[in-house]
């Protein structure tokens, strides 16, 4: 489906409309539109150079777009940049921290950079240390910490102001399995009060943590979908007792079925894949009862019927294998 261009008020915790950014003549971001609602955890995916970091820097106000609009919590970033930045927490890739400082000194310094003073600075540092479980490391210099604890320090600085929007670029980069589990728990906890954007190359993290995914390709939005919907394919598998000569004409005549393929035969059981028509992709589950009834009404014995299930890696590879002549097309399943 072609990307939807909206006019007038475009609601959402984060609203991005027709956003473009050029580096010289190179379009790093090209006419991107999306919105993120309050409380969502959204994965921002794409190969290197797809435009992820550029979009995050524009949303945080670090870069200005060449075209398009950005609003956060209903405020236009072109008019309210400073106010919006007080509502955002940002962990850049590679977790830049001052290694010679102690954890608590660094967090107090970062709080000052955010404009936090007096009691707000003290409570912000205490909150960040508590949430990231850094109390035992608070007086250690950062260069003595493991990679996992340094990453916690980076997250801690991003939540000092208890932000309404939290943007995390590669939050589990370089962490071991136990550290990754802790980071997942931490992000889930933080999402209770913040809208979260996670950019990562680790698709499993998005599959586990996020309820929605945006996939960029060559600076354009290639897919905008909930995790639930992208896991659901457009194929329906069923096992019946009839061969293709008898079964295919009947199966093809069922409303919603676009094509039928015989997958295998096991004794007197035949396994088929039914491709459902594009217009049924909103919720293919609705077709299970009607297709089951149609099969049984034809006198066939129905042994099994179930939906195709895909993981995020499969979908990501499909999106990036799309014919480049179809650039500008956005797959939406929401």
Backbone as numpy.savetxt, mean C-alpha at the origin, in Angstrom:
# Nx Ny Nz CAx CAy CAz Cx Cy Cz
-9.12 0.08 -16.11 -9.97 1.27 -16.11 -9.09 2.50 -16.11
-9.42 3.52 -16.88 -8.59 4.72 -16.95 -8.69 5.49 -15.65
-7.56 6.07 -15.23 -7.52 6.82 -13.97 -8.60 7.90 -13.94
-9.25 8.02 -12.82 -10.35 8.95 -12.67 -9.81 10.33 -12.33
-10.18 11.36 -13.05 -9.79 12.73 -12.77 -10.97 13.42 -12.10
-10.73 13.94 -10.92 -11.81 14.55 -10.16 -11.65 16.06 -10.14
-12.74 16.77 -10.02 -12.71 18.22 -9.88 -13.46 18.61 -8.63
-13.23 19.85 -8.18 -13.90 20.31 -6.98 -13.26 19.71 -5.74
-14.04 19.56 -4.67 -13.53 19.08 -3.40 -13.18 17.60 -3.51
-12.01 17.24 -3.02 -11.52 15.86 -3.11 -11.13 15.45 -1.70
-12.02 14.76 -1.02 -11.88 14.53 0.40 -10.95 13.37 0.69
-10.39 13.37 1.90 -9.50 12.32 2.36 -8.47 12.92 3.29
-7.86 12.08 4.13 -6.81 12.57 5.01 -5.66 13.11 4.17
-5.32 12.40 3.10 -4.34 12.87 2.13 -5.01 12.83 0.76
-5.00 13.94 0.07 -5.58 14.00 -1.27 -4.53 14.51 -2.25
-4.26 13.73 -3.27 -3.29 14.07 -4.30 -4.03 14.05 -5.64
-3.95 15.15 -6.39 -4.71 15.24 -7.62 -3.84 15.77 -8.75
-3.73 14.93 -9.81 -3.01 15.31 -11.04 -1.59 15.80 -10.75
-0.89 15.07 -9.88 0.42 15.48 -9.41 1.51 15.10 -10.42
2.39 16.06 -10.74 3.50 15.81 -11.66 4.76 16.51 -11.14
5.91 15.88 -11.39 7.20 16.45 -11.02 8.24 16.06 -12.06
8.92 17.06 -12.61 9.97 16.83 -13.60 11.33 17.07 -12.97
12.29 16.20 -13.31 13.70 16.45 -13.04 14.35 16.72 -14.39
14.54 17.99 -14.71 14.94 18.32 -16.07 13.77 18.05 -16.99
14.00 17.17 -17.96 12.92 16.76 -18.85 12.35 15.39 -18.47
12.89 14.80 -17.39 12.45 13.46 -16.98 11.24 13.55 -16.05
10.12 12.90 -16.41 8.93 12.94 -15.55 9.03 11.91 -14.42
9.50 12.35 -13.25 9.61 11.43 -12.11 8.24 11.02 -11.61
7.29 11.95 -11.63 5.90 11.68 -11.28 5.04 12.31 -12.37
4.10 11.53 -12.89 3.37 11.95 -14.09 1.86 11.79 -13.90
1.20 12.89 -13.51 -0.27 12.95 -13.46 -0.86 11.89 -12.52
-0.39 11.90 -11.28 -0.83 10.90 -10.28 -1.95 11.46 -9.43
-3.00 10.68 -9.27 -4.15 11.05 -8.44 -4.48 9.89 -7.50
-4.63 10.21 -6.22 -5.12 9.21 -5.25 -5.57 9.95 -4.00
-6.30 9.25 -3.16 -6.63 9.79 -1.85 -6.49 8.68 -0.82
-6.14 9.07 0.38 -5.98 8.14 1.49 -6.85 8.63 2.63
-7.68 7.74 3.13 -8.62 8.13 4.18 -7.96 8.06 5.56
-8.56 8.75 6.50 -8.05 8.74 7.87 -8.04 7.31 8.42
-6.92 6.90 9.02 -6.82 5.59 9.66 -6.35 4.46 8.76
-6.18 4.72 7.47 -5.70 3.67 6.58 -4.21 3.43 6.75
-3.78 2.18 6.47 -2.36 1.85 6.33 -2.17 1.48 4.87
-1.42 2.30 4.14 -1.32 2.16 2.70 0.12 1.86 2.30
0.29 0.83 1.48 1.60 0.50 0.93 1.81 1.22 -0.39
2.95 1.88 -0.52 3.32 2.57 -1.76 4.46 1.78 -2.40
4.16 1.15 -3.55 5.10 0.21 -4.16 5.50 0.63 -5.55
6.61 0.08 -6.00 7.10 0.33 -7.35 8.59 0.03 -7.40
9.08 -0.25 -8.60 10.51 -0.47 -8.78 11.28 0.81 -8.49
12.61 0.70 -8.34 13.44 1.88 -8.19 13.19 2.84 -9.35
13.00 4.12 -9.02 12.75 5.11 -10.06 11.30 5.25 -10.45
10.41 4.53 -9.76 8.99 4.59 -10.11 8.32 5.88 -9.66
8.94 6.60 -8.70 8.37 7.87 -8.25 7.93 7.88 -6.80
8.17 6.79 -6.05 7.69 6.68 -4.68 8.26 7.78 -3.77
9.59 7.86 -3.74 10.23 8.82 -2.84 9.88 10.25 -3.23
9.80 10.54 -4.51 9.43 11.88 -4.95 8.04 12.25 -4.46
7.10 11.32 -4.54 5.75 11.60 -4.04 5.77 11.85 -2.54
6.51 11.02 -1.79 6.56 11.21 -0.34 7.17 12.56 0.01
8.21 12.97 -0.71 8.83 14.27 -0.44 7.88 15.42 -0.77
7.05 15.26 -1.79 6.08 16.30 -2.11 4.98 16.36 -1.06
4.52 15.20 -0.58 3.47 15.17 0.45 3.97 15.80 1.74
5.26 15.60 2.06 5.81 16.19 3.29 6.17 17.66 3.13
6.11 18.18 1.91 6.44 19.57 1.68 7.90 19.83 1.42
8.70 18.78 1.29 10.13 18.94 1.03 10.39 19.35 -0.42
9.56 18.84 -1.33 9.63 19.22 -2.74 8.31 19.86 -3.16
8.40 20.77 -4.11 7.19 21.37 -4.68 6.84 20.68 -5.99
5.57 20.36 -6.21 5.18 19.76 -7.50 5.23 20.78 -8.63
5.44 20.30 -9.83 5.35 21.17 -11.00 3.91 21.39 -11.42
3.08 20.38 -11.17 1.65 20.48 -11.46 0.90 19.67 -10.41
-0.36 20.01 -10.23 -1.22 19.24 -9.35 -1.34 19.84 -7.96
-2.19 19.22 -7.14 -2.47 19.72 -5.79 -2.31 18.61 -4.77
-1.96 19.01 -3.56 -1.85 18.10 -2.42 -2.56 18.75 -1.25
-3.42 17.99 -0.57 -3.99 18.49 0.67 -3.86 17.41 1.75
-3.64 17.86 2.97 -3.52 16.98 4.13 -4.45 17.50 5.21
-5.31 16.64 5.69 -6.31 17.03 6.71 -7.12 18.24 6.26
-7.40 18.30 4.96 -8.23 19.36 4.42 -7.50 20.65 4.12
-6.18 20.69 4.33 -5.39 21.89 4.09 -4.57 21.74 2.82
-4.57 22.77 1.97 -3.79 22.78 0.75 -2.33 23.07 1.09
-1.43 22.18 0.65 -0.03 22.33 1.04 0.61 23.57 0.45
0.09 24.07 -0.65 0.65 25.28 -1.25 0.38 26.52 -0.40
-0.63 26.44 0.47 -1.00 27.57 1.31 -0.68 27.35 2.79
-0.59 26.08 3.21 -0.46 25.78 4.64 0.68 24.78 4.89
1.79 24.97 4.19 2.90 24.01 4.28 3.36 23.80 5.73
3.62 24.89 6.44 4.16 24.78 7.80 3.19 24.07 8.74
1.91 24.40 8.62 0.91 23.75 9.47 0.82 22.26 9.17
0.83 21.92 7.89 0.76 20.52 7.50 1.96 19.75 8.03
3.14 20.36 7.98 4.35 19.66 8.43 4.30 19.34 9.92
3.54 20.10 10.70 3.38 19.76 12.12 2.49 18.55 12.32
1.75 18.15 11.28 0.84 17.01 11.37 1.47 15.73 10.82
2.70 15.83 10.28 3.32 14.71 9.58 4.55 14.23 10.33
4.73 12.92 10.40 5.98 12.31 10.84 6.58 11.56 9.67
7.91 11.66 9.49 8.55 11.12 8.30 9.83 10.39 8.67
9.93 9.14 8.28 11.16 8.35 8.40 11.73 8.16 7.01
12.80 8.90 6.65 13.40 8.71 5.32 14.11 7.37 5.22
14.38 6.95 3.99 15.14 5.73 3.76 16.53 5.87 4.36
17.10 4.76 4.85 18.44 4.69 5.43 18.55 5.38 6.79
17.43 5.80 7.35 17.35 6.25 8.74 18.48 7.21 9.11
18.50 8.42 8.57 19.57 9.36 8.89 19.47 9.88 10.33
20.46 9.56 11.15 20.53 10.02 12.54 21.96 10.48 12.82
22.13 11.23 13.91 23.47 11.68 14.31 24.07 10.64 15.25
25.03 9.86 14.73 25.54 8.70 15.43 26.26 9.06 16.72
26.84 10.27 16.80 27.64 10.62 17.98 26.78 11.08 19.15
25.47 11.27 18.92 24.58 11.73 19.98 23.98 10.55 20.73
23.59 10.77 21.97 22.83 9.75 22.68 21.39 9.76 22.13
20.69 8.69 22.41 19.31 8.57 21.91 18.46 9.73 22.41
18.53 10.00 23.73 17.65 11.04 24.28 18.06 12.42 23.80
19.38 12.67 23.67 19.81 13.97 23.15 19.34 14.18 21.72
19.45 13.12 20.91 19.03 13.23 19.52 17.53 13.51 19.44
16.72 12.80 20.25 15.28 13.00 20.20 14.90 14.40 20.70
15.60 14.91 21.70 15.33 16.28 22.16 15.69 17.29 21.07
16.79 17.04 20.39 17.20 17.91 19.29 16.17 17.86 18.15
15.72 16.64 17.79 14.72 16.49 16.73 13.41 17.17 17.12
13.05 17.07 18.40 11.82 17.73 18.86 11.94 19.25 18.70
13.14 19.78 18.98 13.35 21.21 18.80 13.21 21.62 17.35
13.72 20.79 16.44 13.59 21.08 15.01 12.13 21.10 14.58
11.31 20.33 15.26 9.87 20.29 14.95 9.13 21.44 15.61
9.85 22.30 16.34 9.21 23.44 16.98 8.60 23.12 18.33
8.92 21.97 18.90 8.36 21.58 20.19 9.21 22.19 21.30
8.56 22.79 22.28 9.27 23.44 23.37 8.65 23.05 24.71
9.43 23.30 25.77 8.93 23.14 27.13 8.34 21.77 27.41
7.15 21.78 28.00 6.50 20.53 28.40 6.16 19.66 27.20
5.83 20.29 26.06 5.51 19.51 24.86 6.71 18.70 24.39
7.91 19.32 24.46 9.11 18.60 24.05 9.37 17.43 24.99
9.26 17.65 26.29 9.51 16.59 27.27 8.53 15.44 27.09
7.25 15.78 26.97 6.24 14.71 26.83 6.38 14.00 25.49
6.78 14.73 24.43 6.98 14.11 23.12 8.11 13.11 23.13
9.22 13.47 23.77 10.36 12.54 23.87 9.98 11.32 24.70
9.28 11.56 25.80 8.86 10.44 26.66 7.92 9.51 25.89
6.99 10.09 25.15 6.05 9.29 24.36 6.79 8.45 23.32
7.72 9.07 22.59 8.43 8.36 21.53 9.28 7.23 22.08
9.95 7.47 23.19 10.79 6.44 23.81 9.93 5.27 24.30
8.79 5.60 24.89 7.89 4.54 25.38 7.35 3.70 24.23
6.89 4.34 23.15 6.28 3.61 22.05 7.30 2.71 21.34
8.54 3.16 21.24 9.56 2.40 20.51 10.41 1.51 21.43
10.06 1.51 22.74 10.75 0.66 23.73 12.25 0.93 23.73
12.60 2.20 23.85 14.00 2.62 23.84 14.50 3.05 25.22
13.73 2.83 26.26 14.10 3.34 27.59 15.46 2.83 28.03
15.74 1.56 27.79 17.02 0.99 28.24 18.20 1.52 27.44
17.93 2.08 26.24 19.01 2.57 25.38 19.09 4.10 25.35
18.27 4.76 26.16 18.11 6.21 26.04 19.40 6.98 26.23
20.30 6.51 27.10 21.53 7.25 27.37 22.73 6.73 26.57
22.52 5.75 25.71 23.61 5.25 24.88 23.78 6.10 23.63
25.01 6.19 23.15 25.22 6.87 21.87 24.70 5.98 20.75
24.16 6.61 19.72 23.47 5.88 18.65 24.42 4.95 17.91
25.71 5.32 17.82 26.65 4.47 17.08 26.95 3.16 17.79
26.51 3.01 19.06 26.70 1.74 19.76 25.50 0.81 19.60
24.44 1.29 18.95 23.21 0.51 18.83 23.25 -0.42 17.63
22.49 -1.51 17.70 22.31 -2.40 16.56 21.47 -1.71 15.50
21.46 -2.30 14.29 20.67 -1.73 13.21 19.19 -1.63 13.59
18.69 -2.64 14.29 17.29 -2.63 14.69 16.96 -1.49 15.62
17.85 -1.23 16.60 17.61 -0.13 17.53 17.77 1.23 16.86
18.71 1.33 15.91 18.84 2.60 15.18 17.56 2.90 14.40
16.98 1.83 13.86 15.73 2.02 13.12 14.61 2.47 14.06
14.64 1.95 15.28 13.65 2.40 16.26 13.84 3.88 16.58
15.11 4.32 16.67 15.37 5.73 16.92 14.79 6.59 15.79
14.97 6.11 14.55 14.41 6.83 13.42 12.90 6.93 13.49
12.26 5.85 13.86 10.80 5.88 14.01 10.42 6.79 15.16
11.20 6.74 16.25 10.90 7.58 17.41 10.89 9.06 17.04
11.86 9.51 16.23 11.86 10.94 15.87 10.66 11.28 15.00
10.16 10.29 14.25 9.03 10.58 13.36 7.70 10.69 14.11
7.65 10.21 15.35 6.38 10.23 16.09 6.42 11.15 17.30
7.48 11.96 17.42 7.60 12.87 18.56 6.36 13.76 18.71
5.83 14.21 17.60 4.68 15.13 17.62 3.34 14.42 17.51
3.36 13.08 17.73 2.14 12.27 17.61 1.38 12.65 16.34
2.00 12.41 15.19 1.47 12.95 13.93 0.17 12.30 13.50
-0.62 13.08 12.75 -1.83 12.53 12.16 -1.50 11.68 10.93
-0.37 11.99 10.28 0.09 11.24 9.11 1.52 10.78 9.37
1.77 9.49 9.19 3.09 8.91 9.41 3.56 8.28 8.10
4.71 8.74 7.58 5.24 8.26 6.31 6.57 7.55 6.59
6.63 6.26 6.27 7.79 5.43 6.59 8.38 4.87 5.31
9.62 5.26 5.01 10.31 4.80 3.81 11.26 3.67 4.18
10.94 2.46 3.76 11.73 1.25 4.04 11.94 1.06 5.54
10.87 0.97 6.34 11.04 0.90 7.80 11.70 -0.38 8.30
11.66 -1.47 7.52 12.27 -2.72 7.97 13.56 -3.03 7.22
14.11 -2.04 6.54 15.32 -2.24 5.75 16.49 -2.69 6.64
17.05 -3.86 6.33 18.22 -4.36 7.05 17.95 -4.99 8.39
16.69 -5.15 8.77 16.38 -5.73 10.07 16.36 -7.25 10.01
16.68 -7.89 11.15 16.60 -9.34 11.20 15.15 -9.75 11.48
14.82 -11.05 11.39 13.42 -11.47 11.51 12.74 -11.02 12.80
13.44 -11.08 13.94 12.81 -10.68 15.20 12.59 -9.17 15.24
13.52 -8.41 14.67 13.36 -6.96 14.61 12.22 -6.57 13.68
12.06 -7.32 12.59 10.96 -7.05 11.66 9.62 -7.25 12.36
9.51 -8.33 13.16 8.26 -8.58 13.88 7.96 -7.44 14.85
8.99 -6.95 15.53 8.76 -5.83 16.45 8.31 -4.59 15.69
8.94 -4.34 14.53 8.58 -3.16 13.75 7.14 -3.26 13.25
6.72 -4.46 12.86 5.34 -4.66 12.43 4.37 -4.31 13.56
4.68 -4.82 14.76 3.81 -4.55 15.91 3.76 -3.06 16.20
4.92 -2.41 16.09 4.98 -0.98 16.36 4.15 -0.19 15.36
4.26 -0.51 14.08 3.50 0.21 13.04 2.00 -0.01 13.24
1.63 -1.24 13.57 0.21 -1.52 13.82 -0.30 -0.70 14.99
0.50 -0.58 16.05 0.12 0.22 17.21 -0.01 1.69 16.84
0.96 2.19 16.08 0.94 3.61 15.71 -0.24 3.95 14.80
-0.68 2.96 14.02 -1.79 3.20 13.08 -3.12 3.46 13.79
-3.17 3.18 15.09 -4.41 3.44 15.83 -4.70 4.93 15.93
-3.66 5.77 15.78 -3.89 7.21 15.87 -3.38 7.96 14.64
-2.67 7.27 13.74 -2.10 7.94 12.57 -2.50 7.23 11.29
-2.68 8.01 10.24 -2.77 7.46 8.89 -1.35 7.15 8.44
-1.11 5.94 7.95 0.27 5.48 7.70 0.47 5.17 6.22
1.57 5.68 5.67 2.04 5.30 4.34 3.37 4.59 4.51
3.46 3.38 3.95 4.70 2.60 4.01 5.21 2.39 2.59
6.44 2.80 2.33 7.09 2.49 1.06 8.15 1.44 1.32
8.11 0.35 0.59 9.04 -0.74 0.83 9.16 -1.62 -0.40
10.31 -2.31 -0.51 10.48 -3.31 -1.56 10.10 -4.70 -1.05
9.80 -4.80 0.25 9.46 -6.10 0.84 7.95 -6.27 0.77
7.50 -6.98 -0.26 6.06 -7.09 -0.50 5.33 -7.77 0.64
6.00 -8.69 1.33 5.36 -9.40 2.43 4.94 -8.42 3.53
5.73 -7.36 3.74 5.39 -6.39 4.77 4.09 -5.68 4.44
3.92 -5.34 3.17 2.69 -4.68 2.74 1.51 -5.65 2.87
1.73 -6.90 2.48 0.67 -7.91 2.56 0.19 -8.06 3.99
1.12 -8.02 4.94 0.77 -8.24 6.34 0.19 -6.99 7.00
0.80 -5.82 6.72 0.48 -4.62 7.47 -0.64 -3.77 6.87
-0.70 -3.72 5.55 -1.53 -2.71 4.89 -2.92 -3.22 4.55
-3.88 -2.29 4.50 -5.21 -2.65 4.01 -5.44 -2.13 2.61
-4.43 -1.42 2.07 -4.55 -0.91 0.71 -3.17 -0.76 0.10
-3.09 -0.82 -1.23 -1.80 -0.71 -1.91 -1.94 0.19 -3.13
-0.93 1.04 -3.33 -0.79 1.84 -4.54 0.50 1.40 -5.21
0.42 1.03 -6.49 1.61 0.61 -7.23 1.89 1.62 -8.33
3.12 2.14 -8.33 3.56 3.09 -9.34 4.41 2.38 -10.39
4.30 2.85 -11.61 5.14 2.36 -12.68 5.54 3.53 -13.57
6.86 3.77 -13.65 7.39 4.85 -14.50 6.72 6.18 -14.19
6.53 6.46 -12.91 5.97 7.74 -12.50 4.47 7.84 -12.53
3.80 6.82 -13.04 2.33 6.84 -13.13 1.71 5.85 -12.16
0.46 6.11 -11.78 -0.27 5.19 -10.93 -0.73 4.01 -11.77
-0.26 2.81 -11.42 -0.62 1.61 -12.19 -1.71 0.80 -11.51
-1.80 0.86 -10.18 -2.84 0.10 -9.49 -3.19 0.79 -8.18
-4.47 0.82 -7.87 -5.00 1.34 -6.62 -6.04 0.36 -6.14
-5.72 -0.40 -5.08 -6.61 -1.49 -4.68 -6.48 -1.77 -3.19
-7.57 -2.28 -2.61 -7.45 -2.85 -1.28 -6.73 -4.19 -1.39
-6.05 -4.57 -0.32 -5.35 -5.86 -0.30 -6.36 -7.00 -0.49
-7.52 -6.85 0.12 -8.55 -7.89 0.01 -8.96 -8.11 -1.44
-9.17 -7.02 -2.17 -9.66 -7.14 -3.54 -8.58 -7.61 -4.51
-7.33 -7.19 -4.29 -6.31 -7.63 -5.24 -5.97 -9.10 -5.06
-6.20 -9.63 -3.85 -5.97 -11.06 -3.63 -7.01 -11.91 -4.35
-8.11 -11.30 -4.70 -9.20 -12.03 -5.34 -9.11 -11.89 -6.84
-8.85 -12.99 -7.53 -8.71 -12.96 -8.98 -10.06 -12.96 -9.68
-10.01 -13.07 -10.99 -11.24 -13.09 -11.79 -11.52 -14.48 -12.34
-10.86 -15.48 -11.76 -11.11 -16.86 -12.17 -11.89 -17.59 -11.09
-12.70 -18.50 -11.54 -13.44 -19.39 -10.65 -13.09 -20.81 -11.06
-12.68 -21.62 -10.10 -12.32 -23.00 -10.39 -13.44 -23.92 -9.92
-13.76 -24.90 -10.76 -14.77 -25.87 -10.34 -14.43 -27.26 -10.87
-14.92 -28.24 -10.14 -14.72 -29.64 -10.49 -16.08 -30.29 -10.66
-16.31 -30.88 -11.84 -17.59 -31.52 -12.15 -17.32 -32.88 -12.78
-18.41 -33.56 -13.15 -18.27 -34.93 -13.65 -18.41 -35.03 -15.17
-18.35 -33.89 -15.89 -18.56 -33.92 -17.34 -17.32 -33.41 -18.08
-17.05 -34.03 -19.23 -15.94 -33.64 -20.07 -16.23 -32.38 -20.85
-15.21 -31.84 -21.54 -15.35 -30.54 -22.20 -16.37 -30.51 -23.33
-16.54 -31.60 -24.06 -17.50 -31.58 -25.16 -18.91 -31.29 -24.66
-19.23 -31.84 -23.52 -20.56 -31.64 -22.95 -20.63 -30.41 -22.05
-19.55 -30.18 -21.30 -19.60 -29.15 -20.26 -19.32 -27.75 -20.79
-18.39 -27.59 -21.72 -17.97 -26.25 -22.13 -19.11 -25.40 -22.70
-19.92 -25.95 -23.60 -21.03 -25.11 -24.11 -21.97 -24.62 -23.02
-22.24 -25.50 -22.06 -23.14 -25.12 -20.98 -22.49 -24.08 -20.05
-21.21 -24.30 -19.73 -20.53 -23.37 -18.83 -20.37 -22.00 -19.48
-20.07 -21.98 -20.77 -19.92 -20.72 -21.49 -21.22 -19.93 -21.58
-22.34 -20.62 -21.45 -23.64 -19.94 -21.57 -24.10 -19.30 -20.26
-23.35 -19.54 -19.17 -23.74 -18.99 -17.86 -23.41 -17.50 -17.83
-24.35 -16.64 -17.45 -24.09 -15.20 -17.37 -22.88 -14.90 -16.48
-21.98 -14.06 -16.98 -20.78 -13.68 -16.23 -19.55 -14.47 -16.60
-19.73 -15.61 -17.30 -18.59 -16.43 -17.69 -18.10 -15.98 -19.06
-16.82 -15.63 -19.14 -16.26 -15.13 -20.39 -15.61 -16.24 -21.20
-14.92 -17.17 -20.51 -14.29 -18.30 -21.20 -14.11 -19.44 -20.23
-13.92 -20.64 -20.77 -13.80 -21.86 -19.97 -12.58 -22.62 -20.44
-11.75 -23.07 -19.48 -10.56 -23.84 -19.82 -10.53 -25.12 -19.00
-10.31 -26.26 -19.66 -10.13 -27.52 -18.96 -8.71 -27.57 -18.42
-8.56 -27.72 -17.12 -7.24 -27.74 -16.51 -6.68 -29.15 -16.39
-7.52 -30.08 -15.95 -7.03 -31.45 -15.75 -8.21 -32.39 -15.59
-7.89 -33.68 -15.71 -8.89 -34.73 -15.50 -8.33 -35.72 -14.49
-9.15 -36.09 -13.53 -8.75 -37.06 -12.52 -9.84 -38.11 -12.42
-9.60 -39.24 -13.12 -10.62 -40.28 -13.24 -11.88 -39.67 -13.86
-13.01 -39.69 -13.14 -14.25 -39.17 -13.72 -14.51 -37.72 -13.32
-13.49 -37.04 -12.77 -13.64 -35.65 -12.36 -12.86 -34.74 -13.30
-13.49 -33.63 -13.70 -12.88 -32.68 -14.62 -12.76 -31.32 -13.92
-11.55 -30.76 -13.98 -11.26 -29.49 -13.32 -11.21 -28.36 -14.36
-12.04 -27.34 -14.17 -12.14 -26.24 -15.12 -11.79 -24.91 -14.44
-11.28 -23.98 -15.25 -11.11 -22.59 -14.83 -12.05 -21.73 -15.64
-12.87 -20.95 -14.97 -13.82 -20.05 -15.62 -13.31 -18.61 -15.47
-13.05 -17.96 -16.59 -12.72 -16.54 -16.57 -14.01 -15.75 -16.51
-14.12 -14.88 -15.51 -15.32 -14.08 -15.37 -15.16 -12.77 -16.13
-16.22 -12.26 -16.64 -16.20 -11.04 -17.46 -15.70 -9.87 -16.63
-15.02 -8.88 -17.26 -14.46 -7.75 -16.51 -15.45 -7.03 -15.63
-16.70 -6.94 -16.07 -17.67 -6.19 -15.27 -18.03 -6.90 -13.98
-17.60 -8.17 -13.82 -17.90 -8.89 -12.58 -16.80 -8.76 -11.56
-15.73 -8.00 -11.85 -14.55 -8.00 -10.99 -14.76 -7.29 -9.65
-15.87 -6.52 -9.52 -16.08 -5.82 -8.26 -16.22 -6.80 -7.11
-16.96 -7.87 -7.30 -17.09 -8.89 -6.26 -17.51 -10.21 -6.91
-16.52 -10.98 -7.32 -16.82 -12.21 -8.04 -17.45 -13.26 -7.15
-17.35 -13.06 -5.84 -17.99 -14.03 -4.94 -19.48 -14.14 -5.17
-20.08 -13.05 -5.64 -21.53 -13.05 -5.87 -21.94 -14.07 -6.93
-20.99 -14.49 -7.77 -21.31 -15.39 -8.88 -21.24 -16.86 -8.49
-20.71 -17.15 -7.30 -20.60 -18.56 -6.89 -21.98 -19.21 -6.78
-22.97 -18.61 -6.09 -24.28 -19.27 -5.99 -24.95 -19.47 -7.34
-24.90 -18.43 -8.20 -25.61 -18.56 -9.49 -24.93 -19.57 -10.40
-23.60 -19.62 -10.41 -22.90 -20.59 -11.24 -23.10 -21.99 -10.70
-23.08 -22.14 -9.38 -23.34 -23.45 -8.77 -24.72 -23.96 -9.15
-25.70 -23.09 -9.07 -27.07 -23.48 -9.40 -27.18 -23.86 -10.89
-26.53 -23.06 -11.75 -26.60 -23.35 -13.18 -25.98 -24.70 -13.50
-24.88 -25.02 -12.86 -24.20 -26.31 -13.08 -25.10 -27.46 -12.65
-25.69 -27.32 -11.47 -26.54 -28.39 -10.95 -27.81 -28.52 -11.78
-28.37 -27.39 -12.24 -29.58 -27.43 -13.07 -29.33 -28.15 -14.39
-28.09 -28.15 -14.86 -27.76 -28.88 -16.10 -27.61 -30.37 -15.86
-27.72 -30.79 -14.58 -27.61 -32.21 -14.27 -26.18 -32.65 -14.00
-25.24 -31.70 -13.91 -23.85 -32.04 -13.62 -23.69 -32.25 -12.11
-22.76 -33.12 -11.75 -22.39 -33.27 -10.34 -21.28 -32.27 -10.02
-21.50 -31.42 -9.03 -20.53 -30.39 -8.66 -19.75 -30.88 -7.43
-18.45 -31.12 -7.62 -17.61 -31.62 -6.53 -16.88 -30.51 -5.78
-16.56 -29.41 -6.46 -15.84 -28.31 -5.81 -16.02 -27.04 -6.62
-16.02 -25.89 -5.92 -16.05 -24.59 -6.58 -15.37 -23.60 -5.65
-14.41 -22.84 -6.17 -13.69 -21.89 -5.33 -13.06 -20.81 -6.21
-12.75 -19.66 -5.58 -12.20 -18.51 -6.28 -10.68 -18.60 -6.38
-10.16 -17.99 -7.43 -8.72 -17.81 -7.55 -8.25 -16.86 -6.45
-7.13 -17.21 -5.82 -6.52 -16.35 -4.81 -5.10 -16.01 -5.27
-4.76 -14.72 -5.30 -3.43 -14.28 -5.72 -2.76 -13.54 -4.57
-1.41 -13.59 -4.50 -0.71 -12.81 -3.50 -0.20 -11.53 -4.13
0.34 -10.66 -3.29 0.77 -9.35 -3.76 1.91 -9.45 -4.76
2.80 -10.42 -4.56 3.92 -10.57 -5.50 3.41 -10.87 -6.91
2.40 -11.72 -7.01 1.83 -12.05 -8.31 1.24 -10.81 -8.96
0.48 -10.04 -8.20 -0.15 -8.84 -8.73 0.91 -7.81 -9.14
1.92 -7.64 -8.30 2.99 -6.68 -8.60 3.67 -7.03 -9.92
3.97 -8.31 -10.12 4.61 -8.74 -11.36 3.68 -8.56 -12.56
2.38 -8.80 -12.36 1.42 -8.59 -13.45 1.37 -7.12 -13.85
1.32 -6.24 -12.87 1.25 -4.81 -13.16 2.47 -4.35 -13.93
3.64 -4.83 -13.54 4.86 -4.39 -14.18 5.16 -5.11 -15.48
4.30 -6.08 -15.83 4.44 -6.75 -17.12 3.45 -6.24 -18.15
2.62 -5.25 -17.75 1.61 -4.70 -18.66 2.28 -4.08 -19.87
1.68 -4.23 -21.03 2.19 -3.65 -22.27 2.41 -2.15 -22.08
3.66 -1.65 -22.31 3.93 -0.23 -22.12 3.08 0.69 -22.98
2.46 0.17 -24.04 1.58 1.02 -24.86 0.31 1.39 -24.12
0.07 0.71 -22.97 -1.12 1.00 -22.18 -0.83 1.97 -21.05
0.29 2.69 -21.12 0.63 3.65 -20.08 -0.52 4.64 -19.94
-0.76 5.00 -18.66 -1.87 5.90 -18.39 -3.08 5.16 -17.88
-3.07 3.82 -18.01 -4.17 3.04 -17.49 -3.93 2.74 -16.01
-4.94 2.91 -15.20 -4.85 2.60 -13.79 -5.83 1.49 -13.47
-5.33 0.43 -12.84 -6.20 -0.66 -12.40 -6.76 -0.27 -11.06
-8.08 -0.25 -10.93 -8.69 0.11 -9.66 -9.59 -1.02 -9.20
-9.42 -1.44 -7.95 -10.30 -2.44 -7.33 -10.49 -2.01 -5.90
-11.60 -1.37 -5.62 -11.79 -0.83 -4.28 -13.21 -1.06 -3.81
